[in-house]
Amino acid sequence: MGKPQVIALEEHYLDPEVARHFKEGGPEARDAALRERLNDVGALRLREMDEAGIDIQVLSHSAPSTQRLDAEVAPAVAREANDRLREKVLASKGRFEAFAALPTANPKAAADELFAAVTRIATGPTLVCVRDLPVKDLKELIAYAKANPGKLFHASAGYGSAPHLAAVLFESVAGIKFTHVQFKGGGPATQSLLAGDTQVNFATAPTVMGFVRAGRLRALAVSSRDASPAIPGIPGAEKAGLPGYDFTFWFGLFVPAGTPPAAIQRLHAAMLKGLAKGEVRDKIALQGMDATPSASPAAFEAEIKAEAPYWEKLVRDSGAKVE
């Protein structure tokens, strides 16, 4: 009997409204190829992992408008979604022999029960964007917000999303308050900023960089303290006028709880090998992130536990319903 194989299957969605805009041939059309390339990242990773001979990988799925779930229902929903993903794997002409569990957006509800940490993959900041607001950096944005209380509407990608939490932390450090408008994903949030319905947007790089390059949006800064090598030309928060503000988010690799430690170690070693490749790092940089693998699975788990109090407080302050 051959080795059990858990394959990485990632689905990346391009917001329909954004896709339509690019197909119409607007000023951002030059970036359409990049966005389509980002849509294919999952398939590219799968092929590269197969070519590298990696025999244990993880199955994950990312859908638009993901809902955050109550503690009582999250595990059951996770397993139900996992069953749907399993059907996709089984439909792949017998190529795959097993599957891993779908992560949920509710860490307390199901993460400890369902998953074991392998490694952090990549880390990146969000971008602080405006359209025609008369400010040129974070210092002026803060001054404008203080001079116009209640008049700055922030387009959020959804309660508890990385852009939403980045904005909540910004408010705390800057001593200001936005009026948060929640959308079902980063695409609709960005469209509201483009339309002038909102005035500021914290967003991930793939969501807004096409519009920034085309001159339709302005990026005042990245949300990390220092500038990001993956997003050249945009200052860090400290240089842009807000010392003490530092927000980044990360992606990590997890496997089902109960996976043999030896298998987790093999997967970690394979990921380190893959993330050391220049072409892999370049693909991660296309998404505005930097490859940041963990030293070991134990180190990654320790990092998560150490960060938990910080994230729990930030989530509570944000009003997101993550219990």
mmCIF file of C-alpha atoms in Angstrom:
data_model
loop_
_atom_site.group_PDB
_atom_site.id
_atom_site.type_symbol
_atom_site.label_atom_id
_atom_site.label_comp_id
_atom_site.label_asym_id
_atom_site.label_seq_id
_atom_site.Cartn_x
_atom_site.Cartn_y
_atom_site.Cartn_z
ATOM 1 C CA MET A 1 0.000 0.000 0.000
ATOM 2 C CA GLY A 2 1.383 3.417 -0.990
ATOM 3 C CA LYS A 3 1.948 6.332 1.301
ATOM 4 C CA PRO A 4 -1.190 8.228 2.305
ATOM 5 C CA GLN A 5 -1.367 11.456 0.376
ATOM 6 C CA VAL A 6 -3.035 14.627 1.562
ATOM 7 C CA ILE A 7 -3.107 17.112 -1.281
ATOM 8 C CA ALA A 8 -3.300 20.898 -1.176
ATOM 9 C CA LEU A 9 -6.407 22.110 -2.962
ATOM 10 C CA GLU A 10 -6.993 25.850 -2.732
ATOM 11 C CA GLU A 11 -9.760 27.757 -4.465
ATOM 12 C CA HIS A 12 -9.208 31.460 -5.061
ATOM 13 C CA TYR A 13 -12.091 33.647 -6.135
ATOM 14 C CA LEU A 14 -12.041 36.904 -8.044
ATOM 15 C CA ASP A 15 -14.913 39.131 -7.029
ATOM 16 C CA PRO A 16 -17.447 39.111 -9.929
ATOM 17 C CA GLU A 17 -17.777 42.898 -9.927
ATOM 18 C CA VAL A 18 -14.018 43.349 -10.096
ATOM 19 C CA ALA A 19 -13.757 40.725 -12.839
ATOM 20 C CA ARG A 20 -16.410 42.545 -14.869
ATOM 21 C CA HIS A 21 -14.539 45.829 -14.470
ATOM 22 C CA PHE A 22 -11.334 44.324 -15.832
ATOM 23 C CA LYS A 23 -13.093 42.698 -18.778
ATOM 24 C CA GLU A 24 -14.497 46.096 -19.749
ATOM 25 C CA GLY A 25 -10.954 47.242 -20.475
ATOM 26 C CA GLY A 26 -10.692 50.109 -18.022
ATOM 27 C CA PRO A 27 -7.384 51.712 -16.979
ATOM 28 C CA GLU A 28 -6.670 48.707 -14.740
ATOM 29 C CA ALA A 29 -6.836 46.239 -17.639
ATOM 30 C CA ARG A 30 -3.048 45.999 -17.663
ATOM 31 C CA ASP A 31 -3.313 44.286 -14.275
ATOM 32 C CA ALA A 32 -5.953 41.809 -15.404
ATOM 33 C CA ALA A 33 -3.324 39.187 -16.169
ATOM 34 C CA LEU A 34 -1.916 39.513 -12.664
ATOM 35 C CA ARG A 35 -5.334 39.084 -11.092
ATOM 36 C CA GLU A 36 -6.061 36.046 -13.223
ATOM 37 C CA ARG A 37 -2.657 34.695 -12.216
ATOM 38 C CA LEU A 38 -3.554 35.113 -8.562
ATOM 39 C CA ASN A 39 -6.737 33.179 -9.254
ATOM 40 C CA ASP A 40 -4.597 30.278 -10.425
ATOM 41 C CA VAL A 41 -2.244 30.291 -7.442
ATOM 42 C CA GLY A 42 -3.893 27.214 -5.948
ATOM 43 C CA ALA A 43 -3.381 25.153 -9.087
ATOM 44 C CA LEU A 44 0.199 26.366 -9.454
ATOM 45 C CA ARG A 45 1.024 25.384 -5.891
ATOM 46 C CA LEU A 46 -0.512 21.978 -6.391
ATOM 47 C CA ARG A 47 1.577 21.329 -9.481
ATOM 48 C CA GLU A 48 4.780 22.564 -7.866
ATOM 49 C CA MET A 49 4.245 20.433 -4.781
ATOM 50 C CA ASP A 50 3.645 17.369 -6.934
ATOM 51 C CA GLU A 51 6.793 18.047 -8.936
ATOM 52 C CA ALA A 52 8.753 18.430 -5.703
ATOM 53 C CA GLY A 53 7.616 14.990 -4.601
ATOM 54 C CA ILE A 54 5.770 16.188 -1.524
ATOM 55 C CA ASP A 55 3.519 13.369 -0.372
ATOM 56 C CA ILE A 56 1.752 15.022 2.569
ATOM 57 C CA GLN A 57 0.018 18.322 2.005
ATOM 58 C CA VAL A 58 -3.075 20.070 3.271
ATOM 59 C CA LEU A 59 -6.474 20.643 1.739
ATOM 60 C CA SER A 60 -7.914 24.095 2.262
ATOM 61 C CA HIS A 61 -10.763 26.052 0.790
ATOM 62 C CA SER A 62 -11.457 29.776 0.747
ATOM 63 C CA ALA A 63 -14.854 31.076 -0.306
ATOM 64 C CA PRO A 64 -16.173 34.625 -0.679
ATOM 65 C CA SER A 65 -18.342 36.073 2.080
ATOM 66 C CA THR A 66 -17.170 33.501 4.604
ATOM 67 C CA GLN A 67 -19.329 33.588 7.711
ATOM 68 C CA ARG A 68 -17.945 33.445 11.218
ATOM 69 C CA LEU A 69 -19.722 30.782 13.197
ATOM 70 C CA ASP A 70 -21.008 30.315 16.733
ATOM 71 C CA ALA A 71 -19.089 27.925 18.945
ATOM 72 C CA GLU A 72 -21.981 25.458 18.976
ATOM 73 C CA VAL A 73 -22.186 25.009 15.213
ATOM 74 C CA ALA A 74 -18.653 25.660 13.941
ATOM 75 C CA PRO A 75 -17.284 22.085 14.277
ATOM 76 C CA ALA A 76 -20.279 20.544 12.505
ATOM 77 C CA VAL A 77 -20.164 23.097 9.700
ATOM 78 C CA ALA A 78 -16.424 22.576 9.318
ATOM 79 C CA ARG A 79 -16.899 18.850 8.902
ATOM 80 C CA GLU A 80 -19.774 19.361 6.472
ATOM 81 C CA ALA A 81 -17.612 21.654 4.339
ATOM 82 C CA ASN A 82 -14.792 19.166 4.621
ATOM 83 C CA ASP A 83 -17.063 16.462 3.220
ATOM 84 C CA ARG A 84 -17.846 18.657 0.223
ATOM 85 C CA LEU A 85 -14.133 19.172 -0.384
ATOM 86 C CA ARG A 86 -13.552 15.452 -0.089
ATOM 87 C CA GLU A 87 -16.031 14.936 -2.920
ATOM 88 C CA LYS A 88 -13.949 17.264 -5.085
ATOM 89 C CA VAL A 89 -10.830 15.272 -4.327
ATOM 90 C CA LEU A 90 -12.542 11.962 -5.068
ATOM 91 C CA ALA A 91 -13.739 13.396 -8.368
ATOM 92 C CA SER A 92 -10.126 13.924 -9.454
ATOM 93 C CA LYS A 93 -9.845 10.520 -11.168
ATOM 94 C CA GLY A 94 -8.475 8.696 -8.156
ATOM 95 C CA ARG A 95 -5.350 10.810 -7.970
ATOM 96 C CA PHE A 96 -5.737 11.636 -4.297
ATOM 97 C CA GLU A 97 -6.086 9.163 -1.477
ATOM 98 C CA ALA A 98 -6.995 11.354 1.492
ATOM 99 C CA PHE A 99 -7.896 14.847 2.573
ATOM 100 C CA ALA A 100 -7.400 17.239 5.451
ATOM 101 C CA ALA A 101 -9.897 19.328 7.325
ATOM 102 C CA LEU A 102 -11.220 22.739 6.397
ATOM 103 C CA PRO A 103 -10.120 25.481 8.789
ATOM 104 C CA THR A 104 -12.918 27.465 10.368
ATOM 105 C CA ALA A 105 -12.975 31.152 11.117
ATOM 106 C CA ASN A 106 -13.710 30.447 14.772
ATOM 107 C CA PRO A 107 -10.479 29.385 16.508
ATOM 108 C CA LYS A 108 -11.955 28.751 19.950
ATOM 109 C CA ALA A 109 -14.795 26.687 18.591
ATOM 110 C CA ALA A 110 -12.911 24.139 16.571
ATOM 111 C CA ALA A 111 -9.242 24.875 15.925
ATOM 112 C CA ASP A 112 -7.854 22.951 18.887
ATOM 113 C CA GLU A 113 -10.175 20.048 18.168
ATOM 114 C CA LEU A 114 -9.606 19.805 14.438
ATOM 115 C CA PHE A 115 -6.100 21.020 13.637
ATOM 116 C CA ALA A 116 -2.413 20.735 14.398
ATOM 117 C CA ALA A 117 0.002 23.521 13.425
ATOM 118 C CA VAL A 118 2.712 22.865 10.826
ATOM 119 C CA THR A 119 4.240 26.196 9.817
ATOM 120 C CA ARG A 120 3.541 29.816 9.143
ATOM 121 C CA ILE A 121 3.733 30.367 5.375
ATOM 122 C CA ALA A 122 3.607 34.091 4.699
ATOM 123 C CA THR A 123 3.069 37.397 6.463
ATOM 124 C CA GLY A 124 1.963 40.731 5.069
ATOM 125 C CA PRO A 125 0.377 44.094 5.878
ATOM 126 C CA THR A 126 -2.831 45.647 4.674
ATOM 127 C CA LEU A 127 -2.810 48.944 2.752
ATOM 128 C CA VAL A 128 -4.486 52.138 3.946
ATOM 129 C CA CYS A 129 -6.198 53.528 0.847
ATOM 130 C CA VAL A 130 -8.221 56.612 -0.030
ATOM 131 C CA ARG A 131 -9.676 57.906 -3.283
ATOM 132 C CA ASP A 132 -9.875 61.714 -3.285
ATOM 133 C CA LEU A 133 -9.671 62.526 0.408
ATOM 134 C CA PRO A 134 -7.443 65.642 0.810
ATOM 135 C CA VAL A 135 -4.714 63.905 2.819
ATOM 136 C CA LYS A 136 -1.279 62.711 1.771
ATOM 137 C CA ASP A 137 -0.201 60.519 4.703
ATOM 138 C CA LEU A 138 -1.440 58.936 7.935
ATOM 139 C CA LYS A 139 -0.691 62.030 9.991
ATOM 140 C CA GLU A 140 -2.991 64.107 7.801
ATOM 141 C CA LEU A 141 -5.621 61.349 7.756
ATOM 142 C CA ILE A 142 -5.707 61.372 11.555
ATOM 143 C CA ALA A 143 -5.930 65.164 11.660
ATOM 144 C CA TYR A 144 -8.770 65.092 9.126
ATOM 145 C CA ALA A 145 -10.647 62.461 11.149
ATOM 146 C CA LYS A 146 -10.321 64.517 14.338
ATOM 147 C CA ALA A 147 -11.482 67.670 12.562
ATOM 148 C CA ASN A 148 -14.438 65.857 10.974
ATOM 149 C CA PRO A 149 -15.802 63.459 13.607
ATOM 150 C CA GLY A 150 -18.279 60.928 12.265
ATOM 151 C CA LYS A 151 -17.652 61.843 8.636
ATOM 152 C CA LEU A 152 -15.082 59.215 7.679
ATOM 153 C CA PHE A 153 -16.669 55.966 6.535
ATOM 154 C CA HIS A 154 -14.399 52.935 6.454
ATOM 155 C CA ALA A 155 -15.148 50.207 3.894
ATOM 156 C CA SER A 156 -14.577 46.934 5.735
ATOM 157 C CA ALA A 157 -14.170 43.468 4.206
ATOM 158 C CA GLY A 158 -16.374 42.042 6.974
ATOM 159 C CA TYR A 159 -16.444 41.734 10.750
ATOM 160 C CA GLY A 160 -13.281 40.126 12.079
ATOM 161 C CA SER A 161 -11.469 40.118 8.734
ATOM 162 C CA ALA A 162 -7.812 41.182 8.682
ATOM 163 C CA PRO A 163 -8.620 44.580 7.069
ATOM 164 C CA HIS A 164 -11.337 45.221 9.659
ATOM 165 C CA LEU A 165 -9.009 44.407 12.556
ATOM 166 C CA ALA A 166 -6.270 46.547 10.994
ATOM 167 C CA ALA A 167 -8.672 49.497 11.006
ATOM 168 C CA VAL A 168 -9.749 48.822 14.603
ATOM 169 C CA LEU A 169 -6.130 48.836 15.777
ATOM 170 C CA PHE A 170 -5.506 52.018 13.765
ATOM 171 C CA GLU A 171 -8.396 53.729 15.576
ATOM 172 C CA SER A 172 -7.003 52.685 18.950
ATOM 173 C CA VAL A 173 -3.457 53.885 18.271
ATOM 174 C CA ALA A 174 -4.509 57.097 16.498
ATOM 175 C CA GLY A 175 -7.266 58.025 18.951
ATOM 176 C CA ILE A 176 -9.912 58.420 16.254
ATOM 177 C CA LYS A 177 -13.113 56.668 15.241
ATOM 178 C CA PHE A 178 -14.300 55.563 11.803
ATOM 179 C CA THR A 179 -17.860 54.689 10.915
ATOM 180 C CA HIS A 180 -17.415 51.091 9.793
ATOM 181 C CA VAL A 181 -19.443 49.887 6.822
ATOM 182 C CA GLN A 182 -19.296 46.095 6.525
ATOM 183 C CA PHE A 183 -19.212 44.425 3.109
ATOM 184 C CA LYS A 184 -19.122 40.771 2.114
ATOM 185 C CA GLY A 185 -15.480 40.694 1.101
ATOM 186 C CA GLY A 186 -12.668 42.983 0.025
ATOM 187 C CA GLY A 187 -13.895 43.379 -3.557
ATOM 188 C CA PRO A 188 -17.234 45.026 -2.708
ATOM 189 C CA ALA A 189 -15.525 47.139 -0.035
ATOM 190 C CA THR A 190 -13.035 48.468 -2.572
ATOM 191 C CA GLN A 191 -15.803 49.144 -5.078
ATOM 192 C CA SER A 192 -17.540 51.326 -2.491
ATOM 193 C CA LEU A 193 -14.356 53.361 -2.080
ATOM 194 C CA LEU A 194 -13.999 53.713 -5.849
ATOM 195 C CA ALA A 195 -17.610 54.896 -6.058
ATOM 196 C CA GLY A 196 -17.046 57.490 -3.334
ATOM 197 C CA ASP A 197 -19.573 55.912 -0.975
ATOM 198 C CA THR A 198 -16.833 55.423 1.635
ATOM 199 C CA GLN A 199 -13.677 57.448 2.226
ATOM 200 C CA VAL A 200 -11.032 55.030 3.520
ATOM 201 C CA ASN A 201 -10.299 51.353 3.056
ATOM 202 C CA PHE A 202 -7.847 48.975 4.708
ATOM 203 C CA ALA A 203 -7.296 46.203 2.160
ATOM 204 C CA THR A 204 -4.967 43.397 1.148
ATOM 205 C CA ALA A 205 -2.557 44.106 -1.690
ATOM 206 C CA PRO A 206 -4.156 41.869 -4.375
ATOM 207 C CA THR A 207 -7.493 43.608 -3.805
ATOM 208 C CA VAL A 208 -6.326 47.183 -4.385
ATOM 209 C CA MET A 209 -2.903 47.313 -6.057
ATOM 210 C CA GLY A 210 -4.347 47.355 -9.566
ATOM 211 C CA PHE A 211 -6.361 50.447 -8.705
ATOM 212 C CA VAL A 212 -3.388 52.059 -6.942
ATOM 213 C CA ARG A 213 -1.139 51.532 -9.970
ATOM 214 C CA ALA A 214 -3.837 52.916 -12.255
ATOM 215 C CA GLY A 215 -4.152 56.052 -10.130
ATOM 216 C CA ARG A 216 -7.754 55.437 -9.127
ATOM 217 C CA LEU A 217 -6.812 54.935 -5.473
ATOM 218 C CA ARG A 218 -3.962 56.237 -3.326
ATOM 219 C CA ALA A 219 -2.165 54.079 -0.788
ATOM 220 C CA LEU A 220 -1.121 56.293 2.130
ATOM 221 C CA ALA A 221 0.858 53.552 3.860
ATOM 222 C CA VAL A 222 1.059 49.883 4.650
ATOM 223 C CA SER A 223 -0.225 48.831 8.057
ATOM 224 C CA SER A 224 3.125 47.481 9.249
ATOM 225 C CA ARG A 225 5.541 49.734 11.128
ATOM 226 C CA ASP A 226 8.104 49.564 8.318
ATOM 227 C CA ALA A 227 7.681 49.420 4.553
ATOM 228 C CA SER A 228 7.151 45.968 3.058
ATOM 229 C CA PRO A 229 9.672 44.647 0.494
ATOM 230 C CA ALA A 230 6.750 42.947 -1.250
ATOM 231 C CA ILE A 231 4.946 46.283 -1.783
ATOM 232 C CA PRO A 232 7.668 48.719 -2.888
ATOM 233 C CA GLY A 233 7.078 52.444 -3.020
ATOM 234 C CA ILE A 234 4.554 52.600 -0.173
ATOM 235 C CA PRO A 235 5.817 53.817 3.227
ATOM 236 C CA GLY A 236 5.412 52.040 6.528
ATOM 237 C CA ALA A 237 3.154 53.453 9.222
ATOM 238 C CA GLU A 238 5.983 55.035 11.199
ATOM 239 C CA LYS A 239 7.293 57.014 8.237
ATOM 240 C CA ALA A 240 3.749 57.947 7.188
ATOM 241 C CA GLY A 241 3.026 59.579 10.529
ATOM 242 C CA LEU A 242 1.761 56.997 13.027
ATOM 243 C CA PRO A 243 4.559 55.571 15.205
ATOM 244 C CA GLY A 244 3.366 52.676 17.326
ATOM 245 C CA TYR A 245 0.993 51.282 14.708
ATOM 246 C CA ASP A 246 2.019 47.864 13.434
ATOM 247 C CA PHE A 247 -0.460 45.368 11.991
ATOM 248 C CA THR A 248 0.285 42.305 9.877
ATOM 249 C CA PHE A 249 -1.664 39.151 9.117
ATOM 250 C CA TRP A 250 -0.402 35.715 8.177
ATOM 251 C CA PHE A 251 -1.295 32.462 6.488
ATOM 252 C CA GLY A 252 -0.289 29.147 7.980
ATOM 253 C CA LEU A 253 -0.438 25.456 7.251
ATOM 254 C CA PHE A 254 -2.469 23.101 9.454
ATOM 255 C CA VAL A 255 -3.337 19.403 9.351
ATOM 256 C CA PRO A 256 -6.047 17.399 11.128
ATOM 257 C CA ALA A 257 -5.557 16.881 14.843
ATOM 258 C CA GLY A 258 -4.125 13.445 15.443
ATOM 259 C CA THR A 259 -1.853 13.479 12.396
ATOM 260 C CA PRO A 260 1.312 11.505 13.343
ATOM 261 C CA PRO A 261 4.135 13.806 14.522
ATOM 262 C CA ALA A 262 6.527 12.233 12.016
ATOM 263 C CA ALA A 263 4.166 13.166 9.187
ATOM 264 C CA ILE A 264 3.921 16.740 10.481
ATOM 265 C CA GLN A 265 7.720 16.967 10.591
ATOM 266 C CA ARG A 266 8.003 15.677 7.001
ATOM 267 C CA LEU A 267 5.484 18.239 5.833
ATOM 268 C CA HIS A 268 7.296 21.010 7.698
ATOM 269 C CA ALA A 269 10.607 20.036 6.100
ATOM 270 C CA ALA A 270 8.997 19.963 2.661
ATOM 271 C CA MET A 271 7.446 23.386 3.186
ATOM 272 C CA LEU A 272 10.788 24.843 4.271
ATOM 273 C CA LYS A 273 12.338 23.460 1.107
ATOM 274 C CA GLY A 274 9.591 24.913 -1.064
ATOM 275 C CA LEU A 275 9.545 28.319 0.634
ATOM 276 C CA ALA A 276 13.304 28.631 0.160
ATOM 277 C CA LYS A 277 12.862 28.672 -3.631
ATOM 278 C CA GLY A 278 13.084 32.061 -5.272
ATOM 279 C CA GLU A 279 10.188 31.407 -7.636
ATOM 280 C CA VAL A 280 7.911 30.458 -4.735
ATOM 281 C CA ARG A 281 8.882 33.584 -2.804
ATOM 282 C CA ASP A 282 8.216 35.642 -5.930
ATOM 283 C CA LYS A 283 4.696 34.226 -6.202
ATOM 284 C CA ILE A 284 4.062 35.035 -2.547
ATOM 285 C CA ALA A 285 5.380 38.561 -3.146
ATOM 286 C CA LEU A 286 2.829 38.954 -5.964
ATOM 287 C CA GLN A 287 0.214 38.800 -3.223
ATOM 288 C CA GLY A 288 1.932 41.530 -1.201
ATOM 289 C CA MET A 289 3.366 39.147 1.374
ATOM 290 C CA ASP A 290 6.732 37.778 2.469
ATOM 291 C CA ALA A 291 7.562 34.119 3.055
ATOM 292 C CA THR A 292 7.951 33.635 6.822
ATOM 293 C CA PRO A 293 8.232 29.912 7.622
ATOM 294 C CA SER A 294 8.325 28.844 11.263
ATOM 295 C CA ALA A 295 11.422 27.175 12.688
ATOM 296 C CA SER A 296 9.379 24.117 13.675
ATOM 297 C CA PRO A 297 5.760 23.000 14.179
ATOM 298 C CA ALA A 298 6.226 23.457 17.928
ATOM 299 C CA ALA A 299 7.512 26.989 17.389
ATOM 300 C CA PHE A 300 4.501 27.811 15.194
ATOM 301 C CA GLU A 301 2.087 26.479 17.815
ATOM 302 C CA ALA A 302 3.860 28.506 20.497
ATOM 303 C CA GLU A 303 3.608 31.639 18.342
ATOM 304 C CA ILE A 304 -0.134 31.131 17.925
ATOM 305 C CA LYS A 305 -0.695 30.669 21.657
ATOM 306 C CA ALA A 306 1.449 33.696 22.474
ATOM 307 C CA GLU A 307 -0.528 35.853 20.031
ATOM 308 C CA ALA A 308 -3.946 34.621 21.180
ATOM 309 C CA PRO A 309 -4.525 37.203 23.970
ATOM 310 C CA TYR A 310 -3.607 40.044 21.611
ATOM 311 C CA TRP A 311 -5.973 38.851 18.888
ATOM 312 C CA GLU A 312 -8.769 38.094 21.350
ATOM 313 C CA LYS A 313 -8.655 41.649 22.689
ATOM 314 C CA LEU A 314 -8.539 43.114 19.200
ATOM 315 C CA VAL A 315 -11.498 40.987 18.119
ATOM 316 C CA ARG A 316 -13.479 42.021 21.203
ATOM 317 C CA ASP A 317 -12.704 45.681 20.531
ATOM 318 C CA SER A 318 -13.778 45.256 16.907
ATOM 319 C CA GLY A 319 -17.226 43.964 17.813
ATOM 320 C CA ALA A 320 -16.776 40.856 15.666
ATOM 321 C CA LYS A 321 -18.828 37.894 16.845
ATOM 322 C CA VAL A 322 -16.006 35.404 17.317
ATOM 323 C CA GLU A 323 -16.622 33.493 20.541
#
